[in-house]
Structures are given as C-alpha cells and as structure tokens.
Amino acid sequence: MDIKAGLLKKDKRAAARLISMMENGESEAVQIIKECYGMTGHARIIGITGAPGVGKSTVTDKLAKQLRKEGKQIGIIAVDPTSPFTGGAILGDRVRMTDLNTDPGVFIRSMGTRGALGGLSKAVHGAVKILDIFGMDYIFIETVGVGQSEIDIVKLADTVIMVMVPGLGDDIQAIKAGIMEIGDIFAVNKSDRDGADRTAAEIEAMLDFNRSEEYRPPVLNIIARDNGGIEELIRLVEEHWEYENKSGSYKKKKSNRLKAEVMDIFRDSIMRTVHSMSENTNIINELIQKVMDKQLDPYSAADRLMDEFTENQRHKF
Amino acid sequence: MDRPIRVVVAKPGLDGHDRGAKVVARALRDAGMEVIYTGLRQTPEQIVETAIQEDADCVAMSILSGAHNHLFPKVVNLLKEKGIDDVLIVGGGVIPEDDIPGLIEAGVAGIFTPGTPTSVTIDFIRNNIKRK
C-alpha cells in the first residue's frame, strides 16, 4: 500500500496505517508528514476533557453529529489509558459513537496512552496532522481524564471544552486539578440531575477570581444524551474561535504551541542520540554506577553526560 | 514485535450477552494487546469500518444468538471486498461443533467456544496475526 498516495486520495486505510506508524515511532511516518506538512492548518481542533464518566464521548458524539448535519468532515481521536502493568489497553470510546462508525465523513481513532514519556503527545500531534492532511474540517481530541498528560494534549486544541457533572465533589476539587485554567468553555453535562445549577454557579464563582483576561469562559448546562444544549455548545465554540482570532490570542497560542512541539521533538531526538551514544560507550550505566557508589552526585553525573554529548556532537562535524 | 497487537472485539447481531466478549477483552488487555471494544449490536459494516479506522490486526467477534453462520462470513466477505487481506478474523460464543468447519471454510481463522481458556485465544491471535 502506498501510504502517502492513499492519504492524499482520502483512503481511510492509509490514514489509519499512518497513524499506527506514528504511534509506533516509525521514521517513515514522520517523512510522509514532512512532505505533506504544507497541507495542514485547515482543521479546527477541539479538545474535550474532564474527569472519567462525565460524558466526554457522548458530548463528542453529539457535537460530531450536529456538525455532520452542516456537512463538515469530522476526525475524532479518543485516548484511553494503557495499563502500566501489561502495556495493554481497553479502548472503549467507540461504544458511545456507534452510529458514526459507518459515516463516510467521519474517522474515529482510539489510542492508548502507552506510557512512554512524551510518546502519547507525539503520537497525538501526528494523528492530528494526518487527519488535517486527510481534509477534516474539525478534529476532536478526547482525553483520558484530567491530569498532566491531558493538559499537554489539550494545548494542541484551538478550543478546549471542559465537561463537568453535578455532584463530583466541591469547588476545591476544581482548583486542585488545575482545570479552571485549561477550559475555554465549561459544559455541565447531565444537568437534569440535582445540583447542576449549583455546579454551574460554583464554576462561575471560580472564574470570578481566576481570570484576568478579557475572555471569560462561558458555562453551559447540557444534557448530551438527549442532545440538549449541543447546538448552543457549537455556537460557543464558534464564538471562542472568533474571539481568539480577533484578539490576536490565537496567534500567540499557535506560536506557543509550535514552540512546545519543536522543543518536544528536539528533546526527543537528543534523548535518542544520547541513548545510541551510550550503547557504544556504556556511559549512562557507568555514571549511574558512580552515583550508586556515591563517587558522584546526580547533578555532576548529568553534567558529565552533557560534556560527553557535546564532545560526541563535535566529532560529527 | 515491539508494538502492541490491536484487536477489535465486537458483538455482531442482536443478542445482548456481552459477558464473554468482555472477559476476552480483559484477557487480551492483560496479555498486552490494545483492545478496541465496540459494544453491542454491531452490524458487519460497522465492524469492518472500525477495523479499518483502528488499523486492527485482528477482529474478534462473539455471538450467542445463533446468527454466526450468517454474520461471521459477512464480515469476512466485506473485508475481502474492500481488499483487506491482512486482518485475522476469529469468532466465539455458543457455536455448535457441526458449524465450525463451515465457518473455517468461510474464512474465520479460529472459533473458540465456551470453556476455552483465554490463554488459548491469546496464543492463537499472537501466532496468527498477519502483519509483523
């Protein structure tokens, strides 16, 4: 299968295979993305985040269906956790998106976090580009829950929808998780349940002293299961997008995002270089042994590794 | 192989008994595989689309309704029609002994009936997937 030609012809198999190659860290995948990079930048990227069980998949499903009515092409990247013990994963987000499966204008991909440091973020970055090149108008990234890796991923998004539900602890929980800072829109799902208005009011109260900027994230009550509030939610996404563009904060966000990505890739390639250097010289193990024996402290060991790396690079040129 | 094997675990047809599928899904996860779980009442078209988009190595289906002779071959044929020949197809559920040869003939690589230790299914998938 010619993956690149397939991708350009909108063959879902080619896109799917390329995402796998990216997940598996194959350099050929990077090469294809490099060649097609000029075609990226069309898709709007929407992050859907929130604690487990709040209804992220259902919200994504309903948003996608609504946008499909408007003729938009939709990509969905749904991330679920990889077991740190076995490396396996159960990726179950499709269960809530069954009707979208056979829609030709939709591509859904489930991804495991796979645990490798920074690995997920790299694979998700890759998958977003692949779906963008494929020609999607909107790409949803649905995260596992709320935590550091989610924050890394949602940084990719143009707009982040934070999904919350009534009755998940008090407002202190919200401050703890740092979630007030990353949501551009707060959707209180399952709002037919008791306490929805209170949850919304608590979020508003947190926003009162969290934000100093001009843009204040709206808080919306929704009932995703019954499609309640979904059209309004899309309207808020559009409003946020307009604000971002008008205020110039999109440009800033985008430049920060690209910087973070380039630095990530750079860090990754340094780590790989150091590891392959150490395969020949065994320097990492030697240094660690010295730290074990208290001949060296960890800081000096890292300094030495850096010296060795610089020396190694000098010989290359 | 240093990448995880990706398996779509699907429930085609109309029966609502997914305990078996969930036990298998869990066992495959514990064997280090990435299991894409589709949920109940999937049409063959939905299963095939899922296998494509998820770039699956294997489609594992469970049926307890008796519709296996119809639905398993349908998935096999739909994949074939789309030119997909590198996906391993296995099935399970309450399937009479007499039906198994016909299903194998139709292109289902393995059939696992109740009582099969999950390790048998895991080994079968590991040893028979078509991509390295």
Coordinates of C-alpha atoms in Angstrom, one line a residue:
Chain A
M1 CA 0.0 0.0 0.0
D2 CA 1.4 3.4 -1.0
I3 CA 0.5 5.3 2.2
K4 CA 1.2 8.8 1.1
A5 CA -0.8 8.5 -2.2
G6 CA -3.6 6.8 -0.2
L7 CA -3.7 9.6 2.3
L8 CA -4.0 12.2 -0.4
K9 CA -6.7 10.2 -2.1
K10 CA -8.6 10.2 1.2
D11 CA -8.3 6.5 1.7
K12 CA -9.1 5.8 5.4
R13 CA -7.0 2.7 5.4
A14 CA -3.9 4.7 4.5
A15 CA -4.7 7.3 7.2
A16 CA -5.2 4.6 9.7
R17 CA -2.0 2.8 8.9
L18 CA 0.0 6.1 9.0
I19 CA -1.4 6.8 12.5
S20 CA -0.2 3.4 13.6
M21 CA 3.2 4.0 12.2
M22 CA 3.3 7.3 14.0
E23 CA 2.3 5.6 17.3
N24 CA 5.0 3.0 16.8
G25 CA 7.6 5.7 16.2
E26 CA 8.4 4.7 12.6
S27 CA 10.6 7.3 10.9
E28 CA 8.8 6.7 7.5
A29 CA 5.7 8.1 9.0
V30 CA 7.5 11.3 10.0
Q31 CA 8.9 11.5 6.5
I32 CA 5.4 11.4 5.0
I33 CA 4.1 14.1 7.3
K34 CA 7.1 16.3 6.5
E35 CA 6.3 16.0 2.8
C36 CA 2.6 16.9 3.4
Y37 CA 3.1 19.5 6.1
G38 CA 2.0 22.3 3.8
M39 CA -1.5 20.8 3.7
T40 CA -2.1 21.1 7.4
G41 CA -3.8 24.1 9.1
H42 CA -7.2 23.7 7.7
A43 CA -8.9 21.8 10.5
R44 CA -10.2 23.3 13.7
I45 CA -9.0 21.3 16.7
I46 CA -11.4 20.9 19.6
G47 CA -10.2 19.3 22.9
I48 CA -12.8 17.5 25.0
T49 CA -11.6 16.9 28.6
G50 CA -13.0 16.2 32.0
A51 CA -13.0 13.5 34.7
P52 CA -13.8 9.9 33.8
G53 CA -17.5 9.3 33.4
V54 CA -18.6 12.9 32.8
G55 CA -19.7 12.1 29.3
K56 CA -16.8 13.2 27.1
S57 CA -17.5 10.5 24.5
T58 CA -21.2 11.3 24.4
V59 CA -20.6 15.0 24.1
T60 CA -18.1 14.3 21.3
D61 CA -20.6 12.0 19.5
K62 CA -23.4 14.6 19.6
L63 CA -21.1 17.5 18.5
A64 CA -19.9 15.4 15.6
K65 CA -23.4 14.5 14.6
Q66 CA -24.5 18.1 14.7
L67 CA -21.5 19.3 12.6
R68 CA -22.1 16.4 10.1
K69 CA -25.6 17.9 9.5
E70 CA -23.8 21.0 8.4
G71 CA -21.7 18.9 6.0
K72 CA -18.5 19.1 7.9
Q73 CA -15.9 16.3 7.9
I74 CA -15.0 15.1 11.3
G75 CA -12.0 13.4 12.8
I76 CA -12.0 12.0 16.3
I77 CA -9.0 10.9 18.4
A78 CA -10.2 9.2 21.5
V79 CA -7.5 8.5 24.1
D80 CA -7.9 5.8 26.8
P81 CA -5.4 4.7 29.4
T82 CA -2.8 1.9 28.8
S83 CA -2.3 -0.4 31.7
P84 CA 1.1 0.4 33.2
F85 CA 1.5 -3.3 34.2
T86 CA 0.8 -5.1 31.0
G87 CA 1.1 -2.4 28.3
G88 CA -2.4 -3.5 27.1
A89 CA -5.5 -1.3 26.9
I90 CA -9.2 -1.4 26.5
L91 CA -10.2 1.4 24.2
G92 CA -13.9 1.8 24.6
D93 CA -14.9 5.2 23.4
R94 CA -16.4 3.9 20.2
V95 CA -19.2 2.3 22.2
R96 CA -20.7 5.8 22.5
M97 CA -20.1 6.7 18.9
T98 CA -21.6 3.6 17.2
D99 CA -23.7 5.5 14.7
L100 CA -20.7 7.5 13.4
N101 CA -18.8 4.3 12.5
T102 CA -20.1 4.0 9.0
D103 CA -20.5 7.7 8.2
P104 CA -18.1 8.3 5.3
G105 CA -17.4 11.8 6.6
V106 CA -16.2 10.6 10.0
F107 CA -12.9 9.0 11.1
I108 CA -12.6 7.8 14.6
R109 CA -9.3 6.5 16.0
S110 CA -8.8 5.2 19.5
M111 CA -5.4 5.5 21.1
G112 CA -3.8 4.1 24.2
T113 CA -1.6 6.3 26.3
R114 CA 1.2 3.6 26.0
G115 CA 3.1 5.2 28.9
A116 CA 6.2 6.2 27.0
L117 CA 7.3 9.6 28.3
G118 CA 6.1 12.2 25.8
G119 CA 5.2 9.4 23.5
L120 CA 1.4 10.0 23.5
S121 CA 1.7 13.6 22.9
K122 CA 3.9 13.0 19.9
A123 CA 1.5 10.3 18.5
V124 CA -1.5 12.6 19.0
H125 CA 0.3 15.5 17.4
G126 CA 1.0 13.2 14.5
A127 CA -2.6 11.9 14.3
V128 CA -4.0 15.4 14.3
K129 CA -1.7 16.3 11.3
I130 CA -2.7 13.2 9.5
L131 CA -6.4 13.9 9.9
D132 CA -5.8 17.5 8.9
I133 CA -4.0 16.5 5.7
F134 CA -6.8 14.0 5.1
G135 CA -9.1 17.0 4.9
M136 CA -11.1 17.0 8.1
D137 CA -12.9 20.3 9.0
Y138 CA -13.0 19.5 12.7
I139 CA -10.8 17.3 14.8
F140 CA -11.9 16.3 18.2
I141 CA -9.3 15.1 20.8
E142 CA -10.9 13.3 23.7
T143 CA -8.6 12.8 26.6
V144 CA -8.5 10.2 29.3
G145 CA -9.4 12.4 32.2
V146 CA -7.8 15.4 33.8
G147 CA -4.1 15.4 34.6
Q148 CA -0.7 16.5 33.3
S149 CA -0.8 14.4 30.2
E150 CA -4.3 15.8 29.4
I151 CA -3.0 19.3 29.8
D152 CA -0.2 18.6 27.3
I153 CA -2.7 17.3 24.8
V154 CA -5.3 20.0 25.2
K155 CA -2.6 22.5 24.5
L156 CA -2.9 21.2 20.9
A157 CA -6.5 22.3 20.7
D158 CA -7.9 25.6 19.4
T159 CA -10.8 25.4 21.8
V160 CA -11.0 23.2 24.9
I161 CA -14.4 22.1 26.2
M162 CA -14.2 21.1 29.9
V163 CA -17.0 18.7 30.6
M164 CA -18.2 18.6 34.2
V165 CA -21.1 17.0 36.0
P166 CA -23.1 17.8 39.2
G167 CA -22.0 16.1 42.4
L168 CA -18.4 15.4 41.8
G169 CA -17.1 17.0 45.0
D170 CA -16.9 20.6 46.0
D171 CA -15.3 23.5 44.3
I172 CA -11.9 22.8 45.9
Q173 CA -11.6 19.8 43.7
A174 CA -11.8 22.1 40.7
I175 CA -8.9 24.3 42.0
K176 CA -6.8 21.3 42.9
A177 CA -6.9 19.7 39.4
G178 CA -6.0 23.0 37.8
I179 CA -8.8 22.5 35.4
M180 CA -10.1 26.1 35.7
E181 CA -7.2 27.2 33.7
I182 CA -7.5 25.0 30.7
G183 CA -11.2 25.2 29.8
D184 CA -12.3 27.7 27.2
I185 CA -15.9 26.5 27.6
F186 CA -17.3 24.7 30.6
A187 CA -20.2 22.3 29.9
V188 CA -22.1 21.0 32.9
N189 CA -23.4 17.7 31.5
K190 CA -26.2 15.5 32.9
S191 CA -27.7 18.8 34.0
D192 CA -31.1 17.1 34.5
R193 CA -29.6 15.8 37.7
D194 CA -29.8 17.5 41.1
G195 CA -27.2 20.2 41.8
A196 CA -26.5 21.2 38.2
D197 CA -27.2 24.8 38.8
R198 CA -25.1 24.8 41.9
T199 CA -22.2 23.2 40.0
A200 CA -22.6 25.9 37.3
A201 CA -22.7 28.6 39.9
E202 CA -19.5 27.2 41.6
I203 CA -17.7 27.3 38.3
E204 CA -18.8 30.9 37.7
A205 CA -17.6 31.8 41.1
M206 CA -14.2 30.2 40.5
L207 CA -14.0 32.0 37.2
D208 CA -14.6 35.3 39.0
F209 CA -11.2 35.2 40.6
N210 CA -9.3 33.0 38.2
R211 CA -9.3 35.1 35.1
S212 CA -8.0 38.5 34.5
E213 CA -8.2 38.4 30.7
E214 CA -10.9 39.8 28.6
Y215 CA -12.3 36.5 27.6
R216 CA -14.4 34.8 30.2
P217 CA -15.2 31.1 29.5
P218 CA -18.9 30.6 29.3
V219 CA -20.6 28.0 31.5
L220 CA -23.4 26.0 29.8
N221 CA -25.8 23.4 31.2
I222 CA -26.2 20.5 28.7
I223 CA -27.8 17.0 28.6
A224 CA -25.6 15.4 26.0
R225 CA -27.6 12.1 26.0
D226 CA -30.7 13.9 24.8
N227 CA -28.8 16.3 22.6
G228 CA -29.7 19.1 25.0
G229 CA -27.6 22.2 24.6
I230 CA -25.4 20.8 21.8
E231 CA -26.3 23.5 19.2
E232 CA -25.6 26.1 21.8
L233 CA -22.3 24.5 22.6
I234 CA -21.2 24.7 19.0
R235 CA -22.2 28.3 18.9
L236 CA -20.0 28.9 21.9
V237 CA -17.1 27.1 20.2
E238 CA -17.5 29.4 17.2
E239 CA -17.7 32.5 19.5
H240 CA -14.5 31.4 21.2
W241 CA -12.8 31.0 17.8
E242 CA -13.9 34.4 16.7
Y243 CA -12.6 36.0 19.9
E244 CA -9.3 34.2 19.6
N245 CA -8.8 35.5 16.1
K246 CA -10.0 39.0 16.7
S247 CA -8.0 39.5 19.9
G248 CA -4.8 38.0 18.4
S249 CA -4.6 35.5 21.1
Y250 CA -4.8 32.7 18.6
K251 CA -1.6 33.8 17.0
K252 CA 0.1 33.8 20.4
K253 CA -1.4 30.4 21.3
K254 CA -0.3 28.9 18.0
S255 CA 3.2 30.2 18.3
N256 CA 3.5 28.8 21.9
R257 CA 2.1 25.5 20.6
L258 CA 4.6 25.2 17.8
K259 CA 7.4 26.2 20.1
A260 CA 6.4 23.5 22.6
E261 CA 6.2 21.0 19.8
V262 CA 9.5 21.8 18.3
M263 CA 11.2 21.6 21.7
D264 CA 9.5 18.3 22.4
I265 CA 10.8 16.8 19.2
F266 CA 14.2 18.3 19.8
R267 CA 14.3 16.9 23.3
D268 CA 13.2 13.5 22.0
S269 CA 16.0 13.5 19.4
I270 CA 18.6 14.4 21.9
M271 CA 17.5 11.6 24.2
R272 CA 17.7 9.2 21.3
T273 CA 21.1 10.4 20.3
V274 CA 22.3 10.1 23.9
H275 CA 20.9 6.6 24.2
S276 CA 22.5 5.4 21.0
M277 CA 25.8 7.1 22.1
S278 CA 25.6 5.2 25.3
E279 CA 25.0 1.9 23.5
N280 CA 28.6 2.2 22.3
T281 CA 30.3 3.6 25.3
N282 CA 28.0 2.4 28.1
I283 CA 28.5 5.8 29.7
I284 CA 25.0 6.1 31.2
N285 CA 25.4 2.9 33.2
E286 CA 28.9 3.8 34.2
L287 CA 27.7 7.2 35.5
I288 CA 24.8 5.6 37.3
Q289 CA 27.1 3.1 39.0
K290 CA 29.3 6.0 40.2
V291 CA 26.2 7.7 41.6
M292 CA 25.3 4.4 43.3
D293 CA 28.7 4.3 44.9
K294 CA 28.5 7.9 45.9
Q295 CA 31.5 8.8 43.8
L296 CA 29.3 11.2 42.0
D297 CA 26.1 13.1 42.7
P298 CA 23.2 13.0 40.2
Y299 CA 23.9 16.6 39.1
S300 CA 27.5 16.1 38.3
A301 CA 26.6 12.9 36.5
A302 CA 24.2 14.8 34.3
D303 CA 26.9 17.4 33.7
R304 CA 29.3 14.7 32.6
L305 CA 26.8 13.2 30.3
M306 CA 26.2 16.6 28.7
D307 CA 30.0 17.0 28.3
E308 CA 30.2 13.7 26.6
F309 CA 27.2 14.5 24.4
T310 CA 28.8 17.8 23.3
E311 CA 32.1 16.1 22.6
N312 CA 30.3 13.4 20.6
Q313 CA 28.5 16.0 18.5
R314 CA 31.7 17.9 17.8
H315 CA 33.2 14.8 16.3
K316 CA 30.3 14.6 13.9
F317 CA 31.1 17.8 12.1
Chain B
M1 CA 7.3 -7.4 17.7
D2 CA 7.6 -4.4 19.9
R3 CA 4.3 -2.8 19.1
P4 CA 1.0 -3.8 20.8
I5 CA -1.3 -6.0 18.8
R6 CA -4.6 -4.2 18.1
V7 CA -7.8 -6.2 18.3
V8 CA -11.3 -5.1 17.6
V9 CA -13.6 -7.0 20.0
A10 CA -17.1 -6.8 18.6
K11 CA -20.6 -8.1 19.2
P12 CA -22.4 -8.5 15.9
G13 CA -26.1 -9.2 15.8
L14 CA -28.9 -8.7 18.2
D15 CA -28.1 -10.7 21.4
G16 CA -27.3 -8.6 24.4
H17 CA -24.9 -11.0 26.1
D18 CA -21.5 -9.4 26.3
R19 CA -20.0 -11.0 29.3
G20 CA -17.9 -13.4 27.2
A21 CA -16.7 -10.6 25.0
K22 CA -15.8 -8.5 28.0
V23 CA -13.9 -11.4 29.6
V24 CA -11.9 -11.9 26.4
A25 CA -11.3 -8.2 26.0
R26 CA -9.9 -8.0 29.5
A27 CA -7.7 -11.1 28.9
L28 CA -6.3 -9.7 25.7
R29 CA -5.6 -6.4 27.5
D30 CA -3.8 -8.3 30.2
A31 CA -1.8 -10.0 27.5
G32 CA -0.5 -6.6 26.4
M33 CA -2.9 -6.0 23.5
E34 CA -4.8 -2.9 22.6
V35 CA -8.4 -3.9 22.6
I36 CA -10.9 -1.6 20.7
Y37 CA -14.3 -2.5 22.2
T38 CA -17.2 -1.7 20.0
G39 CA -20.2 -2.5 22.3
L40 CA -23.3 -4.4 21.5
R41 CA -25.4 -4.8 18.3
Q42 CA -22.9 -4.0 15.7
T43 CA -23.6 -4.5 12.0
P44 CA -21.0 -6.2 9.9
E45 CA -20.5 -2.8 8.1
Q46 CA -19.8 -1.1 11.5
I47 CA -17.3 -3.8 12.5
V48 CA -15.4 -3.6 9.2
E49 CA -15.3 0.2 9.3
T50 CA -14.0 0.0 12.9
A51 CA -11.3 -2.5 11.9
I52 CA -10.2 -0.1 9.1
Q53 CA -10.1 3.1 11.1
E54 CA -8.4 1.4 14.0
D55 CA -5.9 -0.3 11.8
A56 CA -6.7 -3.6 13.6
D57 CA -4.5 -6.7 13.4
C58 CA -7.5 -8.9 14.4
V59 CA -11.3 -8.8 14.6
A60 CA -12.6 -11.0 17.4
M61 CA -16.4 -11.4 17.3
S62 CA -18.8 -13.0 19.8
I63 CA -22.2 -14.2 19.0
L64 CA -24.7 -16.0 21.3
S65 CA -27.8 -15.6 19.2
G66 CA -27.2 -18.4 16.7
A67 CA -26.7 -16.0 13.8
H68 CA -23.0 -16.9 13.5
N69 CA -23.4 -18.7 10.1
H70 CA -24.8 -15.5 8.6
L71 CA -22.8 -12.8 10.4
F72 CA -19.2 -14.1 10.6
P73 CA -18.9 -14.8 6.9
K74 CA -20.5 -11.5 6.1
V75 CA -17.7 -9.7 8.0
V76 CA -15.1 -11.9 6.2
N77 CA -16.6 -11.0 2.8
L78 CA -16.9 -7.3 3.5
L79 CA -13.3 -7.1 4.4
K80 CA -12.4 -9.1 1.3
E81 CA -14.5 -6.7 -0.9
K82 CA -12.5 -3.8 0.5
G83 CA -9.3 -5.6 -0.5
I84 CA -8.3 -6.1 3.1
D85 CA -6.4 -9.3 3.5
D86 CA -4.1 -8.7 6.5
V87 CA -6.7 -8.8 9.2
L88 CA -7.1 -12.0 11.2
I89 CA -10.7 -12.9 12.0
V90 CA -11.7 -15.1 14.9
G91 CA -15.1 -15.9 16.5
G92 CA -16.5 -17.2 19.7
G93 CA -19.8 -17.9 21.5
V94 CA -22.2 -20.7 21.6
I95 CA -21.4 -22.3 18.3
P96 CA -22.3 -25.9 17.6
E97 CA -19.5 -28.2 16.7
D98 CA -21.1 -29.0 13.4
D99 CA -21.0 -25.4 12.3
I100 CA -17.3 -24.9 12.9
P101 CA -15.8 -26.5 9.7
G102 CA -18.1 -24.3 7.6
L103 CA -17.1 -21.1 9.4
I104 CA -13.4 -22.0 9.0
E105 CA -14.1 -22.7 5.3
A106 CA -15.7 -19.3 5.0
G107 CA -12.5 -17.6 6.3
V108 CA -12.9 -17.4 10.0
A109 CA -9.4 -18.4 11.2
G110 CA -10.4 -19.7 14.6
I111 CA -13.6 -20.5 16.6
F112 CA -13.5 -20.5 20.4
T113 CA -16.5 -22.0 22.2
P114 CA -17.4 -21.7 25.9
G115 CA -14.9 -23.2 28.2
T116 CA -11.9 -22.3 26.1
P117 CA -9.1 -21.0 28.3
T118 CA -8.4 -17.3 27.4
S119 CA -4.7 -18.3 27.0
V120 CA -5.7 -20.4 24.0
T121 CA -7.3 -17.5 22.3
I122 CA -4.4 -15.2 23.2
D123 CA -1.8 -17.6 21.8
F124 CA -3.8 -18.2 18.7
I125 CA -4.0 -14.4 18.0
R126 CA -0.3 -13.9 18.7
N127 CA 0.7 -16.7 16.4
N128 CA -1.6 -16.0 13.6
I129 CA -1.7 -12.2 13.0
K130 CA -0.7 -11.4 9.5
R131 CA 1.4 -8.3 10.0
K132 CA 4.7 -8.3 11.8

